[in-house]
Coordinates of C-alpha atoms in Angstrom, one line a residue:
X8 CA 0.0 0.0 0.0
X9 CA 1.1 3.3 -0.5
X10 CA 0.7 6.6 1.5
X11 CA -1.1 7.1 3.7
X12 CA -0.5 3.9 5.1
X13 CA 3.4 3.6 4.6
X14 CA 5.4 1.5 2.2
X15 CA 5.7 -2.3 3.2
X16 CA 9.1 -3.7 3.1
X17 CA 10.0 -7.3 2.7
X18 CA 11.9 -7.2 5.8
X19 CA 9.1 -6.6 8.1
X20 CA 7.2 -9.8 6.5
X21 CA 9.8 -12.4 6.8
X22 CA 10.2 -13.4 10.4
X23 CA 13.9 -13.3 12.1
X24 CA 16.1 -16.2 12.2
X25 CA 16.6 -17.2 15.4
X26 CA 19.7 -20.0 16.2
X27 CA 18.5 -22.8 17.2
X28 CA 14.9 -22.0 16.2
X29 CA 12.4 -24.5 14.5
X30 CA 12.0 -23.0 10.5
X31 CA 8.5 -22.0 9.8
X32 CA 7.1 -22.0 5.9
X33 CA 4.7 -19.7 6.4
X34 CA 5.5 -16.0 6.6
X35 CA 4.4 -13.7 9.1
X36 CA 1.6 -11.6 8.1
X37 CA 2.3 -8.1 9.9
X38 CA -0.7 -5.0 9.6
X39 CA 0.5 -1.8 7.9
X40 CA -2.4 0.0 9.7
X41 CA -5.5 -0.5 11.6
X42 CA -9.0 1.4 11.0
X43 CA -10.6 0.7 14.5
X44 CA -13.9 2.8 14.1
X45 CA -14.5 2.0 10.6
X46 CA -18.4 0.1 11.4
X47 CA -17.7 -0.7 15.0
X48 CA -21.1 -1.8 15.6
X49 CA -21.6 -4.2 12.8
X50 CA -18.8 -5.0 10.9
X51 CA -17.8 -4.8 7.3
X52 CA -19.6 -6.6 4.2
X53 CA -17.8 -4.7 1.5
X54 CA -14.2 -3.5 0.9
X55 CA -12.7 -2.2 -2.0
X56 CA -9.2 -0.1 -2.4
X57 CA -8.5 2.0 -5.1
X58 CA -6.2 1.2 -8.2
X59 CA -3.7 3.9 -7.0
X60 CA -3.8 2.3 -3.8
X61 CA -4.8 5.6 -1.7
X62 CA -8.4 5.2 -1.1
X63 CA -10.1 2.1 0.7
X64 CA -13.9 2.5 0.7
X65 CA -16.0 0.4 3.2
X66 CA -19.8 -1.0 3.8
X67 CA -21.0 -1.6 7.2
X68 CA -22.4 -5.2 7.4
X69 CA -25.9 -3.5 9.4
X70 CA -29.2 -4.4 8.4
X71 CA -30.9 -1.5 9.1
X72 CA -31.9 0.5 5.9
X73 CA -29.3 3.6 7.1
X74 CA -25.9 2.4 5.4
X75 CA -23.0 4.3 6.5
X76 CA -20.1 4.4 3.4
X77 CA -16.6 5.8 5.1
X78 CA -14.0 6.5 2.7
X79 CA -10.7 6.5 4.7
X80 CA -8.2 9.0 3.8
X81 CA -9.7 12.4 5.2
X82 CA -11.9 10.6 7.6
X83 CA -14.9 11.6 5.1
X84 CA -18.0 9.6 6.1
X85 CA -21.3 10.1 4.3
X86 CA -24.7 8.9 5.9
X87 CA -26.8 7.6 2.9
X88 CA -30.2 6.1 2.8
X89 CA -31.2 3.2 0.5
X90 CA -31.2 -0.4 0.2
X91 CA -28.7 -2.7 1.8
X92 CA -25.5 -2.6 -0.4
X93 CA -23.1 -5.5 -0.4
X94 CA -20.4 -4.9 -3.4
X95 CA -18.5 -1.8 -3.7
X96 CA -15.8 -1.3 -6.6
X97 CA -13.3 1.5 -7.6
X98 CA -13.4 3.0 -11.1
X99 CA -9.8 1.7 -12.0
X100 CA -9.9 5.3 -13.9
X101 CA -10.5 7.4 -11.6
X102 CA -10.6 6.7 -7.8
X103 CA -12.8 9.6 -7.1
X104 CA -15.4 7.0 -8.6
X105 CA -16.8 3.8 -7.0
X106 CA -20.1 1.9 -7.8
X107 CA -22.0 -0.3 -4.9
X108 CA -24.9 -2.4 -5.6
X109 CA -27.7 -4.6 -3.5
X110 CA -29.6 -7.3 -5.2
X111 CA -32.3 -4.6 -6.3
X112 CA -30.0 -1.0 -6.2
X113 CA -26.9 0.1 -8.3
X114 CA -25.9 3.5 -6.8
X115 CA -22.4 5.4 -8.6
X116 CA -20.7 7.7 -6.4
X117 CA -18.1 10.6 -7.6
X118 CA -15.8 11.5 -5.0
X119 CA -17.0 15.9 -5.6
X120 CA -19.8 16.2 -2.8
X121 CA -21.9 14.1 -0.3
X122 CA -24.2 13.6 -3.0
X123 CA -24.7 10.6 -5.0
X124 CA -24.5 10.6 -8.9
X125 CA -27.4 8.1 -9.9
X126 CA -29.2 5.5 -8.3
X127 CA -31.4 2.6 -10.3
X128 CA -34.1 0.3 -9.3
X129 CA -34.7 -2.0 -12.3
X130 CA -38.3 -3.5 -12.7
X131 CA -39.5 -5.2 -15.7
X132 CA -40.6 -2.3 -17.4
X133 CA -37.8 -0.6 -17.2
X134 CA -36.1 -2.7 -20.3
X135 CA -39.3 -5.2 -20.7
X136 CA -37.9 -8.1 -19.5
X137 CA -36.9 -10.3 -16.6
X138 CA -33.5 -8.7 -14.7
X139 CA -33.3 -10.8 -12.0
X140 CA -30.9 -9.6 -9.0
X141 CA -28.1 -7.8 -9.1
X142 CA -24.8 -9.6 -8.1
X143 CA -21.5 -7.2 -8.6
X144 CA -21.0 -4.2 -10.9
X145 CA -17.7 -2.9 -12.5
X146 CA -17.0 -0.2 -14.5
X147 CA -15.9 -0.9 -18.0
X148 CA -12.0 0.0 -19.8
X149 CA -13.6 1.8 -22.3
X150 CA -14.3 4.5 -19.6
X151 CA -17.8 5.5 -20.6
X152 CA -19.7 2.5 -19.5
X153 CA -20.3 0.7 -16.7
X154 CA -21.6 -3.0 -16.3
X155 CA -24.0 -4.9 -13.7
X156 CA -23.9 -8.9 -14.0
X157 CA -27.2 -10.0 -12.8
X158 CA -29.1 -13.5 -11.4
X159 CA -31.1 -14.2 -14.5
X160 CA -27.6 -14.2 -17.0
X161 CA -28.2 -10.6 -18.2
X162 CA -25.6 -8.1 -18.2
X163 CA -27.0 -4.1 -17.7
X164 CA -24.8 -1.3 -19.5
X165 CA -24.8 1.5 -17.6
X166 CA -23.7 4.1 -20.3
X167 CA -22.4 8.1 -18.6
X168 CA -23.7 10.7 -20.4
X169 CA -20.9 13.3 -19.2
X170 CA -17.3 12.5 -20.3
X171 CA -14.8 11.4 -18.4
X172 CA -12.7 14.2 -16.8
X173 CA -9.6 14.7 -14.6
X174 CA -10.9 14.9 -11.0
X175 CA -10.1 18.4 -10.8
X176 CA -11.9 19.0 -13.5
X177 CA -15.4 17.3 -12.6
X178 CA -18.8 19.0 -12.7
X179 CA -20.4 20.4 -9.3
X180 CA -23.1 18.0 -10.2
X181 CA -22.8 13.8 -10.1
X182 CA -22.5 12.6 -13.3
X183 CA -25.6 11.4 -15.0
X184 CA -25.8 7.8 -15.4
X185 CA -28.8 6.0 -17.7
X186 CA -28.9 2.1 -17.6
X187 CA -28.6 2.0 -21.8
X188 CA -29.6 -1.8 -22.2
X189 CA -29.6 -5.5 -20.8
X190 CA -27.9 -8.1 -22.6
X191 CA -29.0 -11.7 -22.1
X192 CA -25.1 -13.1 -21.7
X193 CA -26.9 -17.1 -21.0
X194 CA -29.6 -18.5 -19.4
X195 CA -27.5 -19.5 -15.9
X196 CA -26.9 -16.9 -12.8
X197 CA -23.9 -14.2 -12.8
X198 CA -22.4 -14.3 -9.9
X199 CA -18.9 -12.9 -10.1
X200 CA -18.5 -10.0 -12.7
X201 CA -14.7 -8.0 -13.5
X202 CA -12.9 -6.7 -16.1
X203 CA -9.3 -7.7 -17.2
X204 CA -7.1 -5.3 -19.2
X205 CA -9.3 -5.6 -22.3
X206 CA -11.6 -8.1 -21.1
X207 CA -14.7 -8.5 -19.4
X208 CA -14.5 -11.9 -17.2
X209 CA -17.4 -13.4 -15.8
X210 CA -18.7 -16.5 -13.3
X211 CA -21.8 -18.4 -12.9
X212 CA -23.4 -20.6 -10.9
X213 CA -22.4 -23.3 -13.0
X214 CA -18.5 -23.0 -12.5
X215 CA -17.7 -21.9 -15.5
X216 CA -15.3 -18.6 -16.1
X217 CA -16.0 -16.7 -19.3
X218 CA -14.1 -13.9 -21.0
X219 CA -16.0 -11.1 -23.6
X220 CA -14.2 -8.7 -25.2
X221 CA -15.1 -5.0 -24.9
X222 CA -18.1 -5.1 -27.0
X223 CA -19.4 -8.4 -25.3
X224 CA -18.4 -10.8 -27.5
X225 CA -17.0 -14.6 -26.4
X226 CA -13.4 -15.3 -26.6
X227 CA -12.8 -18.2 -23.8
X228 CA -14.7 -20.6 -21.8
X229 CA -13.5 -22.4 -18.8
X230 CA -15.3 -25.1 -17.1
X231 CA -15.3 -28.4 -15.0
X232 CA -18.2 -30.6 -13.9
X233 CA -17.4 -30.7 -10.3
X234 CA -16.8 -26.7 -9.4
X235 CA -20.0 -24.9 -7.5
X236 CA -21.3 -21.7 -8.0
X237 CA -18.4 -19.2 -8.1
X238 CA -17.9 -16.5 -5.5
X239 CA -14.0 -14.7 -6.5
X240 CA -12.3 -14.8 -9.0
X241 CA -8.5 -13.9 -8.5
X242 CA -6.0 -13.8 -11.5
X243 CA -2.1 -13.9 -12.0
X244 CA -0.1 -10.9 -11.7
X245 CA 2.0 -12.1 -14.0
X246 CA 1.9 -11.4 -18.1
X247 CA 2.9 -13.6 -20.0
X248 CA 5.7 -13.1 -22.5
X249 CA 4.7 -12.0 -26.0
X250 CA 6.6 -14.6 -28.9
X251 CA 8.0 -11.0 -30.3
X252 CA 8.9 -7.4 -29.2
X253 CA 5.9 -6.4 -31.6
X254 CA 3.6 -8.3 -30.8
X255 CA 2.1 -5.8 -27.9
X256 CA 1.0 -3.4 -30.6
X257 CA -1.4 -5.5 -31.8
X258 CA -4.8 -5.4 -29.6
X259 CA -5.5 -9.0 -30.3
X260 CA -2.6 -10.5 -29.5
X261 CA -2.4 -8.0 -26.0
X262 CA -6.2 -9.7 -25.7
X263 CA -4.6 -13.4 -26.4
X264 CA -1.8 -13.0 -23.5
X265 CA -4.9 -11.6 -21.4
X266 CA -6.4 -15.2 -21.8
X267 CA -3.3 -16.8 -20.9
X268 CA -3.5 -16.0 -17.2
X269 CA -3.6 -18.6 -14.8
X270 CA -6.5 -17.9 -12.5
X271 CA -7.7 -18.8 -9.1
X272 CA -11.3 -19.6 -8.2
X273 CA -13.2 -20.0 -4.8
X274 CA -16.8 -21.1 -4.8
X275 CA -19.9 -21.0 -2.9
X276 CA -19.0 -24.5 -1.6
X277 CA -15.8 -23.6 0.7
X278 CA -13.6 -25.2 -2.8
X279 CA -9.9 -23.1 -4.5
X280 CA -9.4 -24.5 -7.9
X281 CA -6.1 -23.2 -9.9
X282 CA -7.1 -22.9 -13.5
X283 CA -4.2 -23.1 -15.9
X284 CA -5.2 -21.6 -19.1
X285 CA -2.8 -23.3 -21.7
X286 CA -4.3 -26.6 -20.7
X287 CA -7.9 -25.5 -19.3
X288 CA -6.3 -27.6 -16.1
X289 CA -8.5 -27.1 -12.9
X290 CA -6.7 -28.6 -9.7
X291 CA -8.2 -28.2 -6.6
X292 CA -6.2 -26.4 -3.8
X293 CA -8.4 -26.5 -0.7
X294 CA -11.8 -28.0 0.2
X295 CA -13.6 -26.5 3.6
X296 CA -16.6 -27.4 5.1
X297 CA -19.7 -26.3 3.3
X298 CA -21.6 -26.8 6.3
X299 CA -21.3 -26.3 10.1
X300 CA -18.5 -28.2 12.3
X301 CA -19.7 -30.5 14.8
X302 CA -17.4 -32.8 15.7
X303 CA -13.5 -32.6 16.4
X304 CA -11.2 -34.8 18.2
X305 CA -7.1 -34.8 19.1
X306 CA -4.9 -37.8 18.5
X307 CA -3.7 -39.1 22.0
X308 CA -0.2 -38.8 21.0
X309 CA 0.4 -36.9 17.8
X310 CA 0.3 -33.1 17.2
X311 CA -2.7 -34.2 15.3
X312 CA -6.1 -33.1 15.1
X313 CA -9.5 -34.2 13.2
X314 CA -12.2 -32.1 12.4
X315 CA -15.6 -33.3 10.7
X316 CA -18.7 -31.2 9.6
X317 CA -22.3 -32.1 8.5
X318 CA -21.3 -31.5 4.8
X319 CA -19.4 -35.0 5.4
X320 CA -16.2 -33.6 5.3
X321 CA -13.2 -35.0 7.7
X322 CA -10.2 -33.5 7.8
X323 CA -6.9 -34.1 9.3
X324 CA -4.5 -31.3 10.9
X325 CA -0.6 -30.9 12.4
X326 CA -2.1 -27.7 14.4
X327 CA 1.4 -27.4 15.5
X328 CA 2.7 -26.8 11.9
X329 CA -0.5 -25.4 11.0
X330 CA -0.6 -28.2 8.1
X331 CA -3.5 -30.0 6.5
X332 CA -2.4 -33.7 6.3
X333 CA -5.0 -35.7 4.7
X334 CA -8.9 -35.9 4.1
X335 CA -12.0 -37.8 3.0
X336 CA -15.9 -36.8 2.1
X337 CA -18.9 -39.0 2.7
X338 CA -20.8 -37.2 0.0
X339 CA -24.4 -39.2 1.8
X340 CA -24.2 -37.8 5.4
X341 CA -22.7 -36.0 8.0
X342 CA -20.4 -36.2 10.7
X343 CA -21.8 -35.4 13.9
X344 CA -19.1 -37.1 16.4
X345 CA -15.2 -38.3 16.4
X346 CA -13.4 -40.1 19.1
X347 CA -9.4 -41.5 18.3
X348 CA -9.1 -44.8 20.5
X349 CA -6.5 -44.3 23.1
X350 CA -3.3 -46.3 21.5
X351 CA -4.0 -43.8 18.5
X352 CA -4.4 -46.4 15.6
X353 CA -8.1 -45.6 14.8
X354 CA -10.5 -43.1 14.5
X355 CA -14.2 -43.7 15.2
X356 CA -17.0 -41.6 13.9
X357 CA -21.1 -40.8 14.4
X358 CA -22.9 -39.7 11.5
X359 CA -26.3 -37.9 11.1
X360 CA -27.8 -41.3 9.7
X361 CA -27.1 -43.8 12.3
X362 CA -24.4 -45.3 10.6
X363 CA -20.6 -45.5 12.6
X364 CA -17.4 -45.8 10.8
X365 CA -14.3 -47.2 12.2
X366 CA -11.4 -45.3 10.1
X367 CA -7.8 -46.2 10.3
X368 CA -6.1 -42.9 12.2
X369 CA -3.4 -42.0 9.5
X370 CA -5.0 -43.0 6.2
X371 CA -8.6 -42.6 6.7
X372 CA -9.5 -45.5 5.0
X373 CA -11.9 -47.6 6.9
X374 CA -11.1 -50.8 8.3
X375 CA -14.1 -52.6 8.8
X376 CA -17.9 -52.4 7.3
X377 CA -19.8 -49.6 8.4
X378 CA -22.2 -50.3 11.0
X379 CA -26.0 -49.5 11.0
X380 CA -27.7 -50.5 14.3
X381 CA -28.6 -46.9 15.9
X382 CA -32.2 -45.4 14.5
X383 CA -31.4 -41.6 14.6
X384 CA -28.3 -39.5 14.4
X385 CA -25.3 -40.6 16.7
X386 CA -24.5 -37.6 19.0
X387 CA -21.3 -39.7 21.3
X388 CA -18.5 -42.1 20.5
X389 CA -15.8 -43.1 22.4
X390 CA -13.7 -45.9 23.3
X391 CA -12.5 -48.2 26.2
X392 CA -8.9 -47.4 27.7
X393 CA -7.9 -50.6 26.5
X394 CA -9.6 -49.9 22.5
X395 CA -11.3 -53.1 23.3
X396 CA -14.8 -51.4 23.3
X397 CA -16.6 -48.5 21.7
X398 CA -19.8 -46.9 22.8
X399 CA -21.8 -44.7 21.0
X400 CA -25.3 -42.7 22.1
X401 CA -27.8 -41.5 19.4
X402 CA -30.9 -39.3 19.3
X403 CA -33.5 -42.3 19.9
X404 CA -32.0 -42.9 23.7
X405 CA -29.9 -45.6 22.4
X406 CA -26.3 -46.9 23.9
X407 CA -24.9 -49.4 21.3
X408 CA -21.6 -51.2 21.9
X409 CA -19.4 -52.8 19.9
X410 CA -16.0 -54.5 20.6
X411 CA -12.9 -55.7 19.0
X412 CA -12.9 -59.4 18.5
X413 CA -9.9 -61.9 16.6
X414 CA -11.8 -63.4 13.5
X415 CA -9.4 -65.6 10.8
X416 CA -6.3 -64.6 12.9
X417 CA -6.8 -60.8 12.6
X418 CA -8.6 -58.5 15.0
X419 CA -11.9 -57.0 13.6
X420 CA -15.0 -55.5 15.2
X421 CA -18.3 -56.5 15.5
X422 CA -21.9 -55.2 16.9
X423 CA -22.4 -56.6 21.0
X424 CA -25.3 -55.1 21.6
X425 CA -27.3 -52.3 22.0
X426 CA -30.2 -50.5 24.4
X427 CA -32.7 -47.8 25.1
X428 CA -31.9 -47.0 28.5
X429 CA -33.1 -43.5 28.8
X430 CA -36.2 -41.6 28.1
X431 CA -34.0 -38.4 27.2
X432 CA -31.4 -37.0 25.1
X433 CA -28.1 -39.0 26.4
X434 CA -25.7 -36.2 27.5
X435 CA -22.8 -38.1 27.7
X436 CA -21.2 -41.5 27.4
X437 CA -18.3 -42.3 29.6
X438 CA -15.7 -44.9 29.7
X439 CA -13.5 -45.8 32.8
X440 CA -11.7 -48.7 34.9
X441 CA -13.6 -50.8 37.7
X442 CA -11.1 -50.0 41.3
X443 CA -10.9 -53.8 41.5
X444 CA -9.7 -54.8 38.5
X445 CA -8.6 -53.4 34.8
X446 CA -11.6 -54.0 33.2
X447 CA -13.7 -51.4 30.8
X448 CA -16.1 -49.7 33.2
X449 CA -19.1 -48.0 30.6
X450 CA -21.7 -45.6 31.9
X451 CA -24.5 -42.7 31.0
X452 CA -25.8 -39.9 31.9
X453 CA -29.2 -38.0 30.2
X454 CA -31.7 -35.1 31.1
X455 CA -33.8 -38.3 32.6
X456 CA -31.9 -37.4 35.2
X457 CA -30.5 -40.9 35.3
X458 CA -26.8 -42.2 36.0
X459 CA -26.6 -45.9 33.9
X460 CA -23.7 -48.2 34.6
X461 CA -23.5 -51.9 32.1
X462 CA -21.8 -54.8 32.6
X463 CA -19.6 -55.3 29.9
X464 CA -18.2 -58.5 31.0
X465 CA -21.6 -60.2 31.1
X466 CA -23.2 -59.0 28.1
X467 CA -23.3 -61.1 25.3
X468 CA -24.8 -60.3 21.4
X469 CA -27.3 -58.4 21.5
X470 CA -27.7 -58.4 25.5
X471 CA -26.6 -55.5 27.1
X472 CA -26.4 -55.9 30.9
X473 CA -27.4 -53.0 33.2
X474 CA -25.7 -52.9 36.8
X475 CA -26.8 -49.7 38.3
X476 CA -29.8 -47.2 38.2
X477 CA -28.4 -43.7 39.4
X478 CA -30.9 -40.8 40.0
X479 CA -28.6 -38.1 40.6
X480 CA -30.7 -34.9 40.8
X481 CA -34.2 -34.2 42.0
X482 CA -34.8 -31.1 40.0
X483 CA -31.9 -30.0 37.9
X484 CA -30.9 -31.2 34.5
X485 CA -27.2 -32.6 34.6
X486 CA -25.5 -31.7 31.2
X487 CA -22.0 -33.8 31.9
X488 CA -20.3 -36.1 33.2
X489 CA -16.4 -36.7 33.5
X490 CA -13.7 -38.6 35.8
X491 CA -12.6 -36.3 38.3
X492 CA -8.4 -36.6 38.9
X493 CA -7.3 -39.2 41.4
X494 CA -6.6 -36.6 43.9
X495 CA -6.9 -39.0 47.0
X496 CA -7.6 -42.7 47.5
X497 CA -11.3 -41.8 47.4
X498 CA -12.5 -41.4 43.5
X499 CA -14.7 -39.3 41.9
X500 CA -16.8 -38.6 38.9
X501 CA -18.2 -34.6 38.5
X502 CA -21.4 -33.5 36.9
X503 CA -22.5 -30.0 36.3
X504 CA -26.1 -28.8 35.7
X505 CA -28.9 -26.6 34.2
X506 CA -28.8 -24.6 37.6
X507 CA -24.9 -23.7 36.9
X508 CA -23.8 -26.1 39.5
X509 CA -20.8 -28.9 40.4
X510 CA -20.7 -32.0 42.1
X511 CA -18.7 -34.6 43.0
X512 CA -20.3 -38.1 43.7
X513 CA -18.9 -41.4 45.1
X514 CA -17.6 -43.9 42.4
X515 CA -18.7 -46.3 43.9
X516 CA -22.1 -45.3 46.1
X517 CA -22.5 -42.5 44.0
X518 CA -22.9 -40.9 47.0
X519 CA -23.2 -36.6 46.8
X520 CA -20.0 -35.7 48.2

């Protein structure tokens, strides 16, 4: 960035050496400046900085109707009423010019008053056809247009009816701006909408990327089955270079090095494809959850971490190197629990149909059939300390157990049994050690109220012994339930409740203590 936020030198980005020091890949990101009070109340929805780099115009992220616009430089701020904006773009010409726009609004700003040059609410009648919504605007190269991409394929040409000027030279008045035409572009969505030295580049909600020339007309298509509905489009800084020192002069051969860019392309679907125009290559460089993250677990041993989301995606972290090691989708369900067994050689996980999947901890790759014995969603796994067992608890009330058996000479699991022993959502499932001996002890707790504790030892298939019958509140709700450290020869197990509250009860009499 340039004045007035200070020049950034290489030096401050690349962390010192230290002797002796582990090496990190990643450099360290330092801020140039801070804008505290930009939208303090609501945030930011839209950013945009100037081509000259001396302007950065924001969009507060409120829903009220009142949108406040601050351009930072002189501390300008402008209170402006009209729909909620959430795109805002520099004129690459002129950065006393910017353009926001809502799904319904384009409004075009010039940098001379408080006032703002033009405003548009399309309709129907307005051009006699279907617009749709608006998704981003830009203005065009040839400096006398502007473009809005729009949700029904259509581009609108804005065209200005006042030259262009120096800024010192600009009118009192905005600059009057007429919507000239729509132009049906294709039947899919626009959803991303820029312009590229001499090209206009748009996305869809198909995946594909698609470059026009100045007067609209195709040049290059790029698409791929399995890319979502595009949200950014970023391209290479980098031009490539022309076969001959002549070859710049001619326009269509500046337009063909245009297309050569290599391009990178998030979508609506948390995916990063890199698109390599001189093979139309797309490779995919991340894949995020698309929807929320309910279930993560650490590796007992390993700097390793697992994180799975309803979308069905589980990944695999180093969160000390901050390095993604390895990943898999179930494209049918989600994940909605993850335990690693305590030796750290597998990693078991719930999904939102019943089913459980016993992974391998390093490769993912599952190392037994899935198993399909709980009716609703699984909301706990975890194992025994000696991996011997795994318990799970679903939404139907239901503890199901399974255990590790030798079948053929190699160890396998298989279904024990399973059992509806609550009439309310099981808040925890916990595994210990009996005092007496080092077998598996398995118990849980739900907002019945009740504390269950099973036999493991004498439960046989599809038998699941029940020992104990706990109630450990009167009134509360208890939410959890976890070992409590061997602090004395006494142990303990410690809930907490809906009324905020601790305890500590007896292992053994369970016994309020």
């Amino acid at each position: 960035l340039k004045e007035p936020w200070g020049a950034v030198s290489h030096d401050c980005l690349e962390p010192p050496v230290v002797p002796g020091a582990p090496t990190r890949s990643l450099l360290r990101r330092v801020p140039v400046h801070t804008i505290f009070e930009s939208h303090p109340e609501d945030g930011v929805c839209a950013i945009a900085i100037s081509q000259d780099s001396k302007y950065l115009v924001t969009i507060s992220a409120g829903t009220e109707q009142v949108k406040r616009i601050s351009i930072s430089q002189l501390g300008a701020n402008g209170i402006l009423t009209f729909e909620f904006q959430d795109y805002v773009l520099f004129n690459p010409q002129n950065p006393h010019e910017f353009v926001s726009n809502s799904k319904k609004q384009v409004l075009f700003y010039v940098w001379v008053s408080r006032d703002v040059g033009s405003s548009w609410l399309l309709s129907p009648q307005t051009f006699k056809c279907l617009v749709g919504q608006y998704s981003q605007s830009v203005f065009h190269f040839n400096n006398t247009q502007a473009l809005t991409a729009t949700s029904t394929g259509k581009l609108v040409v804005w065209d200005m009816d006042d030259p262009r000027t120096l800024p010192e030279e600009l009118p009192a008045k905005p600059h009057g701006i007429i919507p000239a035409k729509v132009v049906s572009m294709q039947k899919e969505g626009l959803t991303v909408l820029q312009t590229l030295e001499s090209c206009v580049v748009t996305g869809d909600v198909t995946g594909k990327v698609k470059f026009y020339d100045g007067q609209l007309r195709i040049l290059a298509i790029y698409s791929y089955d399995k890319v979502g509905p595009i949200q950014s489009i970023s391209f290479s800084t980098t031009l490539p270079s022309p076969s001959s020192p002549g070859d710049l002069s001619d326009s269509s051969n500046f337009v063909s090095l245009t297309l050569n860019r290599n391009f990178i392309l998030s979508t609506s679907d948390a995916t990063m494809f890199h698109v390599a125009t001189d093979s139309t290559n797309f490779e995919r460089l991340l894949e995020e959850p698309k929807k929320a993250v309910n279930a993560i677990a650490c590796h007992p041993q390993e700097p390793f971490v697992a994180v799975g989301s309803h979308c069905g995606l589980l990944k695999v972290w180093d969160y000390k190197e901050t390095k993604y090691l390895v990943s898999r989708i179930f494209p049918e369900t989600g994940i909605q629990c993850l335990c690693y067994d305590p030796e750290g050689y597998f990693l078991a996980a719930g999904f939102t149909d019943g089913s459980v999947h016993i992974l391998d901890a390093i490769s993912l790759q599952s190392i037994c059939e899935e198993f399909q014995f709980s009716q609703g969603p699984v909301t706990h796994i975890s194992f025994s300390h000696d991996s011997k067992y795994l318990a799970t608890a679903d939404e139907k009330y239901t503890v199901t157990v399974y255990r590790k058996v030798l079948q053929n000479g190699s160890k396998c699991w298989e279904h024990l049994a399973g059992l509806e022993s609550h009439y309310k959502p099981i808040r925890t499932i916990l595994f210990g050690v009996h005092s007496d001996s080092n077998e598996p002890r398995l118990l849980s707790l739900g907002e019945d109220r009740q504390l269950v504790e099973y036999d493991l030892k004498s439960s046989i298939k599809d038998h699941l012994v029940v020992t104990h019958r706990d109630r450990l509140e009167q009134d509360a709700v208890p939410l959890c339930l976890v070992w409590y450290p061997k602090l004395s020869t006494e142990s303990f197990f410690l809930t907490a409740n809906n009324y905020y509250k601790m305890k500590l009860y007896n292992t053994t009499t369970k016994m309020c203590r």
